[in-house]
C-alpha positions in Angstrom: 47.9 82.5 281.1 51.6 82.8 279.8 52.8 79.1 281.6 50.6 77.4 280.4 50.6 78.3 276.5 54.2 77.3 277.0 53.0 74.0 278.3 51.0 74.0 275.5 52.9 74.8 272.6 56.3 73.0 271.2 57.2 76.7 269.1 55.4 79.7 271.8 58.4 81.8 271.2 58.5 82.0 267.4 55.0 82.2 267.6 55.3 85.5 269.3 57.7 87.3 267.7 55.6 86.0 263.9 52.9 88.0 266.6 54.6 90.7 266.8 56.4 91.3 263.5 52.9 90.7 262.1 50.8 93.2 263.5 54.2 95.9 263.6 54.1 95.2 259.3 50.7 96.5 259.3 50.5 99.1 262.0 53.1 100.6 259.8 51.3 99.9 256.0 48.2 101.4 257.8 49.4 103.9 259.8 46.5 106.6 259.9 44.3 103.1 261.6 44.2 103.3 265.0 42.9 100.0 265.5 46.5 98.5 263.8 48.6 100.8 266.7 46.3 99.6 270.0 46.5 95.8 268.2 50.5 96.1 268.6 50.0 97.2 271.6 48.0 95.1 273.6 49.6 92.2 271.8 53.1 93.1 273.4 50.6 94.3 276.7 49.7 91.2 277.4 52.4 88.7 275.3 56.0 90.5 276.0 59.2 88.9 276.9 62.3 89.7 278.0 64.1 90.1 274.3 65.2 93.7 274.1 65.1 93.1 270.0 61.6 92.9 270.6 59.9 94.1 273.6 58.0 97.1 273.9 58.5 100.2 276.7 55.1 101.0 279.5 56.1 104.1 277.8 55.9 103.3 274.2 52.6 101.4 274.1 51.4 104.0 276.5 52.9 106.3 273.2 51.0 103.8 270.8 47.8 104.5 272.4 48.3 108.2 273.1 48.4 108.1 268.8 45.6 105.4 268.1 43.6 107.9 270.2 44.9 111.2 268.2 43.5 109.2 265.3 40.6 109.0 266.3 39.0 110.2 269.9 35.8 108.0 270.4 37.9 104.7 269.7 37.4 103.5 273.1 39.5 100.0 273.4 42.5 102.9 273.6 41.7 103.8 276.3 41.0 100.1 278.2 45.5 100.2 279.2 46.0 104.3 279.3 44.6 104.3 281.9 47.4 101.9 283.3 49.7 103.0 282.0 48.9 107.0 282.3 48.3 105.2 286.8 51.9 103.8 286.5 54.1 106.6 284.7 52.9 109.5 285.7 50.2 109.7 288.1 46.9 110.6 288.9 45.3 113.7 287.2 47.2 112.4 284.1 45.2 108.9 284.8 41.8 110.0 285.8 42.3 112.9 282.5 42.1 110.2 280.1 39.5 107.6 283.2 37.5 110.8 282.5 37.5 111.6 278.1 36.6 107.4 277.8 33.5 107.4 280.5 32.2 111.1 277.9 32.1 108.5 275.0 29.5 106.5 277.4 31.5 103.3 276.5 30.2 100.1 276.2 33.6 97.7 277.2 33.4 95.7 279.4 36.2 96.5 281.3 33.6 100.3 281.6 32.4 99.3 284.9 35.7 99.5 286.4 37.0 102.8 284.7 34.2 104.5 286.3 35.1 103.1 289.9 38.7 103.6 288.5 37.7 108.2 287.8 35.3 108.2 291.3 38.6 107.1 293.3 40.9 108.9 292.3 38.1 111.7 292.6 37.1 110.6 296.0 38.8 112.9 298.9 39.0 110.5 301.3 39.8 106.7 299.7 37.6 106.3 303.7 34.8 107.9 303.5 30.5 106.7 303.5 29.5 107.5 300.4 32.6 105.6 298.3 32.7 101.9 301.1 28.9 101.9 300.3 30.5 102.2 296.3 32.8 100.1 296.8 30.6 97.6 298.6 28.4 96.8 296.1 30.2 97.3 292.8 30.8 94.8 290.5 32.9 92.1 291.4 34.9 92.6 287.6 34.4 96.6 288.5 36.8 95.9 291.5 39.3 93.7 289.9 39.7 96.0 286.9 40.2 98.5 288.8 41.9 97.6 290.4 44.8 96.2 288.5 44.7 99.9 286.2 45.6 101.4 289.5 48.0 98.5 290.6 51.2 100.4 290.1 49.8 103.7 290.8 52.3 104.9 293.3 49.7 107.4 295.2 50.6 107.7 299.3 47.1 106.7 300.6 47.6 103.1 298.3 44.5 103.1 296.6 44.9 99.7 294.9 46.1 97.8 298.4 43.2 98.9 299.5 41.0 97.1 296.6 43.4 94.4 297.2 41.9 93.8 300.4 38.8 93.7 299.2 38.9 91.5 296.9 41.4 89.0 299.2 38.4 89.1 302.0 34.6 91.8 302.4 34.1 91.1 298.5 35.5 87.6 297.6 32.4 85.4 297.2 31.3 82.7 299.4 31.0 81.3 296.5 34.7 81.4 295.9 35.8 78.0 294.6 39.9 77.2 296.4 41.8 78.7 293.5 40.6 81.5 293.4 41.0 82.4 297.0 43.8 81.6 296.2 44.6 84.1 293.9 42.7 86.7 295.4 45.4 86.6 298.4 48.0 86.3 296.0 47.1 89.7 294.9 47.4 91.3 298.2 50.3 90.2 299.3 51.7 90.7 295.8 51.1 94.3 295.7 51.8 94.2 299.9 55.4 93.3 299.2 55.3 96.3 296.4 53.8 98.7 298.8 57.1 97.9 301.0 55.1 96.0 303.7 57.0 93.1 303.6 56.2 91.0 306.8 52.2 91.4 306.1 52.7 90.1 302.3 55.0 87.4 304.0 52.0 86.0 306.4 49.3 86.3 303.1 51.9 84.9 300.6 52.5 81.4 302.6 55.7 79.6 301.1 54.7 78.6 298.2 55.5 80.7 295.6 57.5 83.3 293.8 56.8 86.0 296.2 58.2 84.4 298.7 61.7 83.7 296.7 62.0 88.0 296.5 60.3 88.0 300.4 63.3 85.8 301.4 66.0 87.6 299.3 64.7 91.4 301.3 64.9 89.9 304.9 61.5 88.8 305.7 61.7 84.9 306.2 63.2 84.1 308.7 67.2 82.7 307.8 65.5 79.3 309.3 62.6 79.5 308.3 63.5 80.6 304.7 66.1 77.4 304.7 63.6 75.2 305.4 61.0 76.2 302.7 63.8 76.0 299.9 64.7 72.6 300.9 61.6 71.1 300.0 61.6 73.2 296.5 64.1 70.5 295.7 61.6 67.8 296.6 59.2 70.2 293.7 58.8 70.7 289.9 61.2 72.7 288.2 58.8 75.5 287.9 59.2 77.1 291.6 62.6 74.8 292.0 64.6 78.0 290.0 63.2 80.5 292.5 64.7 79.1 295.5 68.5 79.8 293.3 69.3 83.4 293.9 68.9 82.8 298.3 71.6 79.7 297.7 73.8 81.4 296.2 73.2 84.9 298.5 74.2 81.7 300.9 78.0 80.9 299.6 74.8 76.8 299.7 76.6 75.5 296.4 76.0 72.0 297.4 72.5 73.1 297.6 72.8 74.8 294.2 74.5 72.1 293.1 72.3 69.3 293.9 69.1 71.5 292.7 70.7 71.3 289.2 71.7 67.1 289.4 67.7 67.4 290.1 67.2 69.3 287.5 68.9 67.4 284.9 67.1 64.2 286.4 63.9 66.0 285.1 65.1 67.0 282.0 64.5 62.2 282.1 61.2 61.4 283.0 58.4 60.9 280.8 56.2 63.2 282.4 58.0 66.2 282.2 56.0 68.1 280.5 57.1 70.2 276.9 57.0 73.4 279.6 57.9 72.4 283.0 61.5 70.8 279.8 61.6 74.3 279.0 61.6 75.7 282.2 64.8 73.1 283.2 66.8 73.5 280.7 66.8 76.8 281.5 67.3 76.5 285.6 69.8 74.3 284.6 71.7 77.1 283.2 71.0 79.7 286.1 71.6 76.5 288.5 75.5 77.5 287.1 75.7 80.9 286.8 74.3 81.1 290.6 77.7 78.8 291.7 79.9 80.6 290.1 78.6 83.7 292.0 78.4 81.6 295.3 82.8 81.6 294.8 82.7 84.6 293.8 83.7 83.7 290.4 81.8 87.0 288.5 83.7 86.7 285.9 82.0 82.9 285.1 78.8 84.5 287.1 78.9 86.7 283.8 79.4 84.8 281.4 76.9 82.3 282.3 73.9 85.0 283.1 74.5 87.1 279.6 74.4 82.9 278.7 71.2 82.7 279.4 67.8 82.2 277.6 65.5 85.4 278.7 62.6 84.2 276.7 62.9 81.3 278.2 62.1 82.6 282.0 60.0 85.3 281.6 59.5 85.6 285.6 63.2 85.0 286.0 63.8 89.0 287.0 66.1 88.2 290.1 68.6 86.4 287.7 68.8 89.8 285.2 68.8 92.1 288.4 72.0 89.9 289.1 73.2 90.2 285.1 72.6 93.7 285.6 74.7 94.4 288.9 77.5 92.8 287.6 77.6 94.4 284.7 77.5 97.8 287.0 80.8 96.3 288.5 83.1 95.9 285.2 82.0 99.6 284.0 79.1 98.6 281.1 76.7 100.5 282.5 74.3 101.5 279.3 74.0 97.2 278.7 72.9 97.8 282.7 71.2 100.5 281.4 69.4 98.6 279.0 68.1 95.1 280.5 67.1 96.9 284.0 65.1 99.3 281.6 62.7 95.6 281.6 59.4 95.5 281.6 58.4 92.7 284.1 55.0 91.3 282.7 53.7 89.3 285.2 51.2 90.7 287.8 52.9 93.2 290.5 56.4 92.5 291.8 59.0 93.8 295.1 61.8 93.1 292.9 60.3 96.2 290.6 61.2 99.1 292.8 64.9 97.3 293.6 65.3 97.4 289.8 64.0 100.9 289.8 66.3 101.6 293.0 69.6 99.6 290.2 67.7 101.9 287.1 68.7 105.4 289.4 71.9 103.9 290.7 73.1 103.2 286.8 71.8 106.3 285.5 73.4 108.2 287.7 76.7 107.0 287.1 75.5 108.1 283.6 74.5 111.4 284.6 71.5 110.7 283.3 70.2 113.2 286.1 66.5 112.4 284.5 66.1 108.7 284.7 68.0 109.0 287.9 66.1 111.1 289.3 62.6 109.0 287.4 63.7 106.1 288.9 64.4 107.1 292.4 61.5 108.9 292.4 59.7 105.5 292.4 61.2 104.5 294.7 60.8 106.3 297.2 57.2 106.8 296.4 56.6 102.9 295.9 57.8 102.5 300.2 56.4 106.1 301.1 55.3 103.6 304.2 57.7 100.3 304.0 59.3 98.4 307.0 61.4 99.5 308.4 64.0 96.1 307.1 63.3 98.4 303.4 64.8 102.7 304.5 68.2 102.0 304.2 66.9 101.4 300.4 64.5 104.3 300.6 66.2 107.0 302.1 69.0 106.5 298.9 66.5 107.1 297.1 65.2 109.7 298.7 68.2 111.6 298.5 69.5 110.7 295.5 65.9 112.3 294.1 66.3 115.2 296.1 63.7 114.5 298.9 64.6 115.3 302.2 64.8 112.8 304.2 62.2 110.6 306.8 62.7 110.8 309.7 62.2 106.9 310.6 64.4 104.6 312.6 65.5 101.1 310.3 65.9 97.9 311.2 69.0 97.1 312.3 69.2 94.8 310.5 69.5 95.7 306.2 67.4 94.0 302.7 70.0 91.8 300.5 67.9 92.4 297.2 
């Protein structure tokens, strides 16, 4: 819904900042009220942006919810996102602990059936057991969707969330589903495949019309000629999609396409049909195109200055721009700034860029001598991409070594991914 609200609200950023400030003040004034803690976290969960001055990390949000539960262990709303954050940050056992505690309260929240399914999935010894299969075939669809959302960032070896995403896009997709619902289900599946490192399958499911296509192209899962053809077509499209092609053109040294993109984006500003949201996006993308032109010319000083000037709040999902900025900062010895930026919570459905962020964060933490954070970041990469496609194995091996894990004896593909 983020693009919809942006397109309709001329003061979106100030409204979100005011919401956060109001809830923060309320929480500070009524610190013994669990609802104030849960309300603040819920707002950040749904409306957070890359602005380091206002954003909350997953850990900070989890701690806020744990505080709410400690104040009133019967306050069921505080458990909902807690189960998800525990799965993401601390794994199966922690998520199961909170799911069970929640279910003991006999909750009536709309998420209750989904959390009950989460508990069954995490308790099951085998994901494909006949009993669990029967439950997955008959449980209400909204419960299946809730369970997937809560487990989508659980880096478990049996890839539970991917199993759910396949069901939602296939056997459990209603025959009456609209075309939009079908597309959303397939994009969710593609995103989950990407997050788990199954790039070739993700590319086959995603098609060539989304941000995910750009992510996969940078990771080496789209043939160069195919990527060039698709991105050339994006030059004729809306700014919202065109901005995702900029990093690929920079990697290819294609300054001509970057200049053309800038021209098309500038032309959009004078288009009477342009919406408030598309104008905001175009203004951001124009500045990003300038930064990527400098990068394509290998002028890293100018590129870093341009990336630092980008208004991040205008494009919450332009993660790769901030990844590039962090790499440039790290290359110039600005390690603490890079480390802070790489701690950003990526507030979208899912993206393989999250795992690339984690790898880069591990590298920077290692250079800073922060062994704990480096190990944590490297471990996420190794777990999330445990069964990844061969193109990603060099990064997986680096992560396993950084986390002190034994090497995987698999053969890497000839071409290394260039995220």
